[in-house]
Short mmCIF file of C-alpha atoms and ligand atoms in Angstrom, two decimals:
data_model
loop_
_atom_site.label_atom_id
_atom_site.label_comp_id
_atom_site.label_asym_id
_atom_site.label_seq_id
_atom_site.Cartn_x
_atom_site.Cartn_y
_atom_site.Cartn_z
CA MET A 173 95.35 97.72 2.90
CA SER A 174 91.94 99.33 3.23
CA ASN A 175 92.03 103.01 4.13
CA GLU A 176 89.55 102.29 6.95
CA THR A 177 91.77 100.29 9.25
CA GLY A 178 93.77 101.15 12.34
CA PRO A 179 92.89 104.62 13.64
CA TRP A 180 90.45 105.02 10.73
CA ALA A 181 88.30 102.00 11.63
CA LEU A 182 85.05 103.99 11.46
CA SER A 183 82.89 100.96 10.71
CA SER A 184 83.74 99.18 13.96
CA GLU A 185 83.12 102.41 15.86
CA LEU A 186 79.69 102.75 14.26
CA GLU A 187 78.93 99.07 14.83
CA ALA A 188 79.71 99.49 18.55
CA ARG A 189 77.17 102.32 18.70
CA LYS A 190 74.52 100.11 17.14
CA GLN A 191 75.20 97.38 19.72
CA LYS A 192 74.69 99.89 22.53
CA HIS A 193 71.37 101.17 21.05
CA LEU A 194 73.00 104.58 20.56
CA TYR A 195 72.95 104.74 16.77
CA ARG A 196 71.10 107.74 15.40
CA LYS A 197 69.15 107.91 12.19
CA ARG A 198 67.44 110.70 10.29
CA ARG A 199 64.07 110.44 8.68
CA LEU A 200 62.54 112.42 5.89
CA LEU A 201 59.99 115.11 6.78
CA GLN A 202 57.69 115.61 3.80
CA SER A 203 55.26 118.16 5.27
CA PRO A 204 55.57 121.50 7.08
CA GLN A 205 56.32 121.36 10.78
CA GLY A 206 53.11 120.86 12.77
CA THR A 207 51.22 118.52 15.07
CA GLN A 208 50.41 116.24 12.12
CA VAL A 209 53.40 115.49 9.95
CA LEU A 210 54.29 113.25 7.05
CA LEU A 211 57.51 111.36 7.75
CA ASP A 212 58.97 108.69 5.47
CA ASN A 213 55.62 108.57 3.67
CA LYS A 214 53.68 107.92 6.88
CA PRO A 215 51.36 110.34 8.69
CA TYR A 216 52.01 110.88 12.39
CA LEU A 217 50.55 112.78 15.30
CA ALA A 218 53.77 114.39 16.55
CA PHE A 219 54.75 115.32 20.13
CA CYS A 220 58.43 116.15 19.65
CA SER A 221 58.82 119.50 17.96
CA ASN A 222 60.06 122.70 19.66
CA ASP A 223 57.54 124.75 17.70
CA TYR A 224 55.77 125.41 21.01
CA LEU A 225 53.42 128.13 19.85
CA GLY A 226 52.64 126.66 16.46
CA LEU A 227 54.21 129.59 14.58
CA ALA A 228 56.59 127.69 12.26
CA ASN A 229 53.87 127.36 9.64
CA HIS A 230 51.59 130.22 10.70
CA PRO A 231 50.04 131.92 7.63
CA ASP A 232 50.97 135.44 8.80
CA VAL A 233 54.59 134.45 9.41
CA VAL A 234 54.78 132.64 6.05
CA ALA A 235 53.24 135.67 4.28
CA ALA A 236 55.74 138.06 5.91
CA PHE A 237 58.56 135.82 4.76
CA GLN A 238 57.28 135.76 1.18
CA ARG A 239 56.72 139.52 1.06
CA ALA A 240 60.19 140.20 2.44
CA ALA A 241 61.80 137.73 0.03
CA ASN A 242 60.23 139.66 -2.83
CA GLU A 243 61.62 142.91 -1.44
CA CYS A 244 65.07 141.88 -0.21
CA GLY A 245 65.86 138.63 -1.98
CA VAL A 246 66.94 135.39 -0.39
CA GLY A 247 70.61 135.46 0.56
CA GLY A 248 72.16 137.42 3.41
CA GLY A 249 75.09 138.00 1.09
CA ALA A 250 77.74 139.16 3.57
CA SER A 251 78.58 139.41 7.24
CA HIS A 252 76.85 142.08 9.35
CA LEU A 253 80.16 143.94 9.55
CA VAL A 254 80.66 144.03 5.79
CA ASN A 255 77.38 144.99 4.12
CA GLY A 256 74.98 142.31 5.32
CA HIS A 257 73.34 144.21 8.20
CA HIS A 258 69.93 144.76 6.62
CA GLN A 259 67.32 147.17 7.98
CA GLN A 260 65.10 144.12 8.66
CA HIS A 261 67.78 142.75 11.00
CA HIS A 262 68.15 146.10 12.64
CA ALA A 263 64.41 146.52 13.20
CA LEU A 264 64.16 143.02 14.69
CA GLU A 265 67.07 143.79 17.07
CA GLU A 266 65.31 146.95 18.26
CA GLU A 267 62.02 145.15 18.75
CA LEU A 268 63.68 142.31 20.66
CA ALA A 269 65.47 144.85 22.87
CA GLU A 270 62.14 146.36 23.79
CA PHE A 271 60.57 142.94 24.28
CA THR A 272 63.33 141.77 26.64
CA GLY A 273 63.70 145.12 28.43
CA ARG A 274 67.40 145.28 27.60
CA ASP A 275 69.51 148.14 26.17
CA ARG A 276 70.35 146.31 23.02
CA VAL A 277 70.16 143.01 21.14
CA LEU A 278 72.51 141.33 18.68
CA LEU A 279 71.30 138.72 16.18
CA PHE A 280 73.21 135.53 15.47
CA SER A 281 72.63 132.87 12.82
CA ASN A 282 71.62 130.26 15.39
CA GLY A 283 71.71 129.49 19.09
CA TYR A 284 74.79 127.31 18.94
CA MET A 285 76.79 130.16 17.44
CA ALA A 286 75.34 132.77 19.80
CA ASN A 287 76.52 130.76 22.80
CA ILE A 288 79.97 130.04 21.39
CA GLY A 289 80.35 133.68 20.35
CA ALA A 290 79.16 135.33 23.55
CA VAL A 291 81.11 133.19 26.00
CA ASN A 292 84.30 133.37 23.94
CA ALA A 293 84.06 137.13 23.49
CA LEU A 294 83.89 137.55 27.25
CA LEU A 295 86.27 134.95 28.64
CA GLY A 296 89.79 133.75 28.07
CA LYS A 297 92.64 131.98 29.77
CA GLY A 298 92.81 132.79 33.48
CA ASP A 299 89.04 133.45 33.81
CA LEU A 300 86.50 131.12 35.39
CA VAL A 301 83.35 129.69 33.82
CA LEU A 302 80.81 127.85 35.97
CA GLU A 303 78.15 125.77 34.30
CA ASP A 304 75.15 123.77 35.46
CA ARG A 305 76.01 120.15 34.82
CA LEU A 306 72.87 119.65 32.70
CA ASN A 307 73.52 122.67 30.43
CA HIS A 308 72.87 122.42 26.71
CA ALA A 309 75.80 121.04 24.67
CA SER A 310 76.39 124.42 22.99
CA LEU A 311 76.95 126.09 26.39
CA LEU A 312 79.33 123.39 27.55
CA ASP A 313 81.25 123.59 24.27
CA ALA A 314 81.35 127.39 24.56
CA GLY A 315 82.88 127.19 28.03
CA LEU A 316 85.42 124.52 27.05
CA LEU A 317 86.48 126.44 23.95
CA SER A 318 87.06 129.66 25.85
CA GLY A 319 90.19 128.38 27.59
CA ALA A 320 88.82 129.65 30.91
CA ARG A 321 88.95 127.34 33.92
CA PHE A 322 85.85 125.18 33.46
CA GLN A 323 83.79 124.01 36.40
CA ARG A 324 80.38 122.32 36.54
CA TYR A 325 78.12 122.83 39.55
CA GLN A 326 75.26 120.61 40.74
CA HIS A 327 72.08 120.92 38.71
CA ALA A 328 70.03 124.02 39.64
CA ASN A 329 71.85 124.22 42.96
CA PRO A 330 72.88 127.68 44.27
CA THR A 331 74.71 126.16 47.26
CA SER A 332 76.93 124.13 44.97
CA LEU A 333 77.48 127.20 42.80
CA GLN A 334 78.51 129.32 45.81
CA GLN A 335 81.22 126.81 46.75
CA TYR A 336 82.83 127.11 43.35
CA LEU A 337 82.36 130.89 43.17
CA SER A 338 84.51 131.16 46.28
CA LYS A 339 87.42 129.38 44.60
CA PRO A 340 90.61 131.23 45.59
CA GLY A 341 92.65 133.03 42.94
CA TYR A 342 89.75 134.44 40.92
CA ASP A 343 88.91 137.58 42.90
CA ASP A 344 90.09 139.94 40.21
CA LYS A 345 89.30 137.61 37.28
CA ARG A 346 86.14 137.40 35.23
CA LYS A 347 83.69 134.79 36.54
CA LEU A 348 80.76 133.82 34.33
CA VAL A 349 77.94 131.57 35.54
CA VAL A 350 76.08 129.93 32.69
CA THR A 351 72.72 128.15 32.80
CA ASP A 352 69.76 127.08 30.72
CA GLY A 353 66.60 129.08 31.58
CA VAL A 354 64.45 125.98 30.97
CA PHE A 355 66.46 122.77 30.81
CA SER A 356 66.05 121.37 27.35
CA MET A 357 65.84 117.66 28.23
CA ASP A 358 64.15 117.93 31.66
CA GLY A 359 61.86 120.94 31.27
CA ASP A 360 62.62 122.37 34.73
CA ILE A 361 63.52 125.97 35.57
CA PRO A 362 66.56 126.78 37.79
CA PRO A 363 66.18 129.13 40.82
CA LEU A 364 67.43 132.14 38.89
CA PRO A 365 66.89 134.79 41.62
CA GLU A 366 69.12 132.79 44.00
CA LEU A 367 71.71 132.17 41.32
CA ALA A 368 71.72 135.89 40.47
CA GLN A 369 72.15 136.80 44.12
CA SER A 370 75.13 134.47 44.47
CA CYS A 371 76.68 136.02 41.37
CA LYS A 372 76.25 139.55 42.73
CA GLU A 373 77.91 138.65 45.99
CA LYS A 374 80.98 137.34 44.16
CA ASN A 375 81.03 139.94 41.40
CA ALA A 376 80.29 137.26 38.79
CA TRP A 377 78.08 137.68 35.74
CA LEU A 378 75.12 135.44 34.99
CA MET A 379 74.36 134.23 31.46
CA VAL A 380 70.99 132.54 30.79
CA ASP A 381 70.18 130.59 27.63
CA ASP A 382 66.41 130.80 27.39
CA ALA A 383 65.93 128.86 24.17
CA HIS A 384 62.84 127.12 25.61
CA GLY A 385 61.49 129.89 27.84
CA PHE A 386 60.91 132.69 25.32
CA GLY A 387 57.33 132.47 24.13
CA THR A 388 56.32 129.85 26.67
CA LEU A 389 57.10 131.48 30.05
CA GLY A 390 56.07 134.85 31.45
CA GLU A 391 52.88 136.83 31.08
CA ASN A 392 53.93 138.19 27.69
CA GLY A 393 56.15 135.33 26.63
CA GLY A 394 59.25 137.12 27.91
CA GLY A 395 60.70 133.89 29.21
CA CYS A 396 62.33 133.10 32.54
CA VAL A 397 63.52 136.68 33.14
CA GLU A 398 59.96 137.93 32.86
CA HIS A 399 58.76 135.01 34.98
CA PHE A 400 61.21 135.98 37.79
CA ASN A 401 61.26 139.69 36.98
CA LEU A 402 65.03 139.86 36.49
CA GLY A 403 66.67 142.84 34.81
CA GLN A 404 69.93 143.21 32.98
CA ASN A 405 71.73 143.86 36.27
CA ASP A 406 70.65 140.39 37.43
CA VAL A 407 71.14 138.50 34.18
CA GLN A 408 73.87 140.36 32.34
CA VAL A 409 73.88 138.05 29.30
CA LEU A 410 70.48 136.88 28.05
CA MET A 411 70.34 134.56 25.08
CA GLY A 412 67.29 133.40 23.14
CA THR A 413 66.73 131.37 20.00
CA LEU A 414 64.30 132.04 17.19
CA GLY A 415 63.93 128.46 15.92
CA LYS A 416 61.74 127.25 18.77
CA ALA A 417 58.69 129.21 20.02
CA PHE A 418 59.34 132.00 17.47
CA GLY A 419 58.97 129.39 14.72
CA THR A 420 61.66 130.84 12.44
CA SER A 421 65.44 130.56 12.69
CA GLY A 422 68.35 132.34 14.35
CA ALA A 423 69.17 133.56 17.83
CA PHE A 424 70.00 136.71 19.79
CA VAL A 425 71.91 137.97 22.78
CA ALA A 426 70.39 140.78 24.84
CA GLY A 427 72.08 143.00 27.39
CA SER A 428 73.80 146.29 28.07
CA GLU A 429 75.14 148.64 25.44
CA LEU A 430 78.68 147.70 26.50
CA LEU A 431 78.00 143.98 26.25
CA ILE A 432 76.59 144.26 22.71
CA GLU A 433 79.43 146.53 21.53
CA THR A 434 81.91 144.01 22.95
CA LEU A 435 80.22 141.17 21.07
CA ILE A 436 80.25 143.14 17.80
CA GLN A 437 84.01 143.65 18.21
CA LYS A 438 84.95 140.22 19.52
CA ALA A 439 82.39 137.44 18.91
CA ARG A 440 83.98 135.41 16.14
CA THR A 441 80.76 133.52 15.33
CA TYR A 442 79.17 136.93 14.70
CA ILE A 443 82.02 138.45 12.73
CA TYR A 444 83.06 135.57 10.49
CA THR A 445 79.72 134.42 9.16
CA THR A 446 77.06 135.50 6.70
CA ALA A 447 74.08 137.38 8.14
CA MET A 448 70.85 135.39 8.34
CA PRO A 449 68.57 136.01 5.35
CA PRO A 450 66.81 139.34 5.98
CA ALA A 451 63.46 137.74 5.08
CA ILE A 452 63.88 135.49 8.13
CA ALA A 453 64.26 138.59 10.27
CA ALA A 454 61.12 140.09 8.69
CA ALA A 455 59.14 136.90 9.35
CA THR A 456 60.41 136.84 12.96
CA ARG A 457 59.13 140.37 13.51
CA VAL A 458 55.65 139.06 12.77
CA SER A 459 56.08 136.00 14.95
CA LEU A 460 57.29 138.26 17.79
CA LYS A 461 54.03 140.19 17.58
CA LEU A 462 51.95 136.99 17.65
CA LEU A 463 54.04 135.61 20.50
CA GLN A 464 53.47 138.74 22.59
CA LYS A 465 49.84 139.34 21.78
CA GLU A 466 48.23 135.94 21.52
CA ASN A 467 48.16 134.94 25.15
CA TRP A 468 45.70 132.20 24.36
CA ARG A 469 48.60 130.18 22.96
CA ARG A 470 50.31 130.07 26.37
CA GLU A 471 46.99 129.50 28.15
CA HIS A 472 46.11 126.60 25.91
CA LEU A 473 49.60 125.12 26.35
CA ALA A 474 49.11 125.24 30.13
CA GLU A 475 45.85 123.30 29.75
CA LEU A 476 47.46 120.65 27.56
CA ILE A 477 50.35 120.29 30.04
CA LYS A 478 47.97 119.94 33.00
CA ARG A 479 45.87 117.32 31.27
CA PHE A 480 48.91 115.32 30.21
CA ARG A 481 50.63 115.41 33.62
CA HIS A 482 47.49 114.36 35.42
CA GLY A 483 46.84 111.49 33.01
CA ALA A 484 50.42 110.21 32.80
CA ASP A 485 50.79 110.33 36.57
CA GLN A 486 47.63 108.26 37.00
CA LEU A 487 49.04 105.69 34.58
CA GLY A 488 52.14 105.39 36.77
CA TYR A 489 54.64 107.05 34.44
CA GLU A 490 57.60 108.89 35.92
CA LEU A 491 57.21 112.58 35.16
CA MET A 492 59.83 115.26 35.72
CA ASP A 493 59.47 118.44 37.77
CA SER A 494 58.42 120.52 34.79
CA ALA A 495 55.84 123.22 34.23
CA SER A 496 57.05 123.85 30.68
CA PRO A 497 55.87 122.30 27.38
CA ILE A 498 58.81 119.86 27.74
CA GLN A 499 57.28 116.85 29.55
CA PRO A 500 59.74 113.97 29.43
CA LEU A 501 58.75 110.45 30.46
CA VAL A 502 61.81 108.80 32.01
CA ILE A 503 62.05 105.19 30.84
CA GLY A 504 65.58 104.16 31.94
CA SER A 505 67.46 101.97 29.50
CA GLU A 506 68.10 103.00 25.93
CA GLU A 507 66.63 99.75 24.70
CA LYS A 508 63.36 100.17 26.54
CA ALA A 509 62.99 103.79 25.42
CA LEU A 510 63.57 102.78 21.79
CA LYS A 511 61.04 99.95 22.09
CA LEU A 512 58.37 102.30 23.39
CA THR A 513 58.92 104.88 20.66
CA ALA A 514 58.82 102.14 18.02
CA TRP A 515 55.53 100.84 19.46
CA LEU A 516 54.04 104.35 19.50
CA GLU A 517 55.21 104.96 15.93
CA ASN A 518 53.47 101.83 14.85
CA LYS A 519 50.28 103.37 16.27
CA GLY A 520 50.91 106.64 14.43
CA VAL A 521 52.34 108.73 17.24
CA LEU A 522 55.79 110.28 16.95
CA ILE A 523 57.92 110.98 20.02
CA THR A 524 61.67 110.70 19.81
CA ALA A 525 63.66 108.84 22.40
CA ILE A 526 66.47 110.87 23.95
CA ARG A 527 69.48 108.79 24.93
CA PRO A 528 72.98 109.32 26.35
CA PRO A 529 75.12 111.29 25.90
CA THR A 530 72.34 113.87 25.48
CA VAL A 531 70.98 112.78 28.91
CA PRO A 532 72.77 110.92 31.74
CA LYS A 533 73.10 107.15 31.50
CA GLY A 534 70.11 105.21 32.80
CA THR A 535 67.71 108.12 32.17
CA ALA A 536 66.79 107.51 28.54
CA ARG A 537 63.45 109.13 28.01
CA LEU A 538 60.64 110.02 25.70
CA ARG A 539 60.84 113.77 25.32
CA VAL A 540 57.17 114.68 24.93
CA THR A 541 56.64 118.30 23.88
CA PHE A 542 53.44 120.21 23.33
CA SER A 543 52.47 122.91 20.91
CA ALA A 544 49.64 125.43 21.12
CA ASP A 545 48.33 123.69 17.97
CA HIS A 546 47.64 120.43 19.81
CA THR A 547 44.07 119.74 20.92
CA LEU A 548 42.97 118.27 24.23
CA GLU A 549 41.67 115.27 22.26
CA GLN A 550 45.14 114.68 20.86
CA VAL A 551 46.52 114.59 24.41
CA ASP A 552 43.86 112.01 25.25
CA THR A 553 44.89 109.93 22.25
CA LEU A 554 48.48 109.96 23.53
CA LEU A 555 47.38 109.01 27.03
CA GLU A 556 45.27 106.14 25.77
CA LEU A 557 48.26 104.73 23.87
CA LEU A 558 50.53 105.18 26.89
CA ASP A 559 47.97 103.24 28.87
CA GLN A 560 48.05 100.36 26.40
CA ALA A 561 51.86 100.42 26.26
CA ARG A 562 52.55 100.46 29.96
CA PRO A 563 54.01 97.35 31.52
CA LYS A 564 51.17 95.65 33.39
C1 PLP B 33 68.17 124.50 20.67
C2 PLP B 33 69.06 125.05 21.69
C3 PLP B 33 70.21 125.76 21.35
C4 PLP B 33 70.64 125.90 19.92
O1 PLP B 33 69.88 126.78 19.22
P1 PLP B 33 69.84 126.66 17.60
O2 PLP B 33 69.30 127.97 17.18
O3 PLP B 33 68.95 125.51 17.30
O4 PLP B 33 71.26 126.42 17.19
C5 PLP B 33 70.94 126.37 22.33
N1 PLP B 33 70.60 126.21 23.64
C6 PLP B 33 69.53 125.51 24.02
C7 PLP B 33 69.20 125.38 25.47
C8 PLP B 33 68.74 124.88 23.06
O5 PLP B 33 67.69 124.15 23.43
#
């Protein structure tokens, strides 16, 4: 008997995915990240990276990485709590604390681990975790893993949240409300001041994952908390990632002294893992400076977004309520979305289709994203192709 029968019939499971147009494939990137990439030996104009400010391959960031690698080597070598907490990590934490206006910051290896670690250090059995139903997978997983009572509220809806916050039996328990700062597949921003107010009334804490807001939102790129002017008494747990607008790799949690000390003691994804390479921290310190200082990057992004939204709307495409560099075009069925991306790829434009379960059924979409490195002419090229591709 084959060892892939019965409960181990992986091939029929994979075949079923293919039938439903849900099969995922990787392709080979043969160039640095950027607006023009080489993928599987073919050049593309790309609109699907999260490198929103164009820092992933910025010469100053690359040079800082090289310099630091010469000074501190490549590997992190050990956990932060053993002897892996390098002065480059420490300096980045201090600079991020100042940038976010929080007491302290703790670095994690990536955003997924930051979310799992923070939620699980704070909550356990008997507590309550409330999540926006469109939260990023890592936040949903974090809540489920914690063993706390798990409840989703209506997307970006403070009224729905209030109902669940009033759930009896949790008055003296920890209640944590968790939301994306900019929703990763829709690009919209939740009403954080209202959510924070509801939390205060019910003695709950608010955790915001601003993976897509840092660098793109706020006067100085301080993300949704700068945009809404919310301090650490409004958003007690603030999480950001370094692999998107920062253009490097890693993540951080920012908050009070007590929060950070608690995470150092209890966040298992912080304790039981090797520190990120210190040269990554050094490179991120340079990208943080660029992100704060070079306002033109955010201004140019705003222009690109405006031009695209105006053009796509005129062509009759369904846009989402988004002011961020995430500008999805909702197509509907998985099959149609895949057809459109394939057609665009044939014309040299790369935009990945996002399908369930990443987004709700019937809302498969082209997740168009912009980078400060795109030109207005490149947006026009995209619009011209979308014009040709649209059902007439
Ligand atoms: C990308 C992303 C993460 C994960 O961050 P990584 O550093 O890539 O692991 C977490 N939350 C949101 C909202 C994201 O978009």
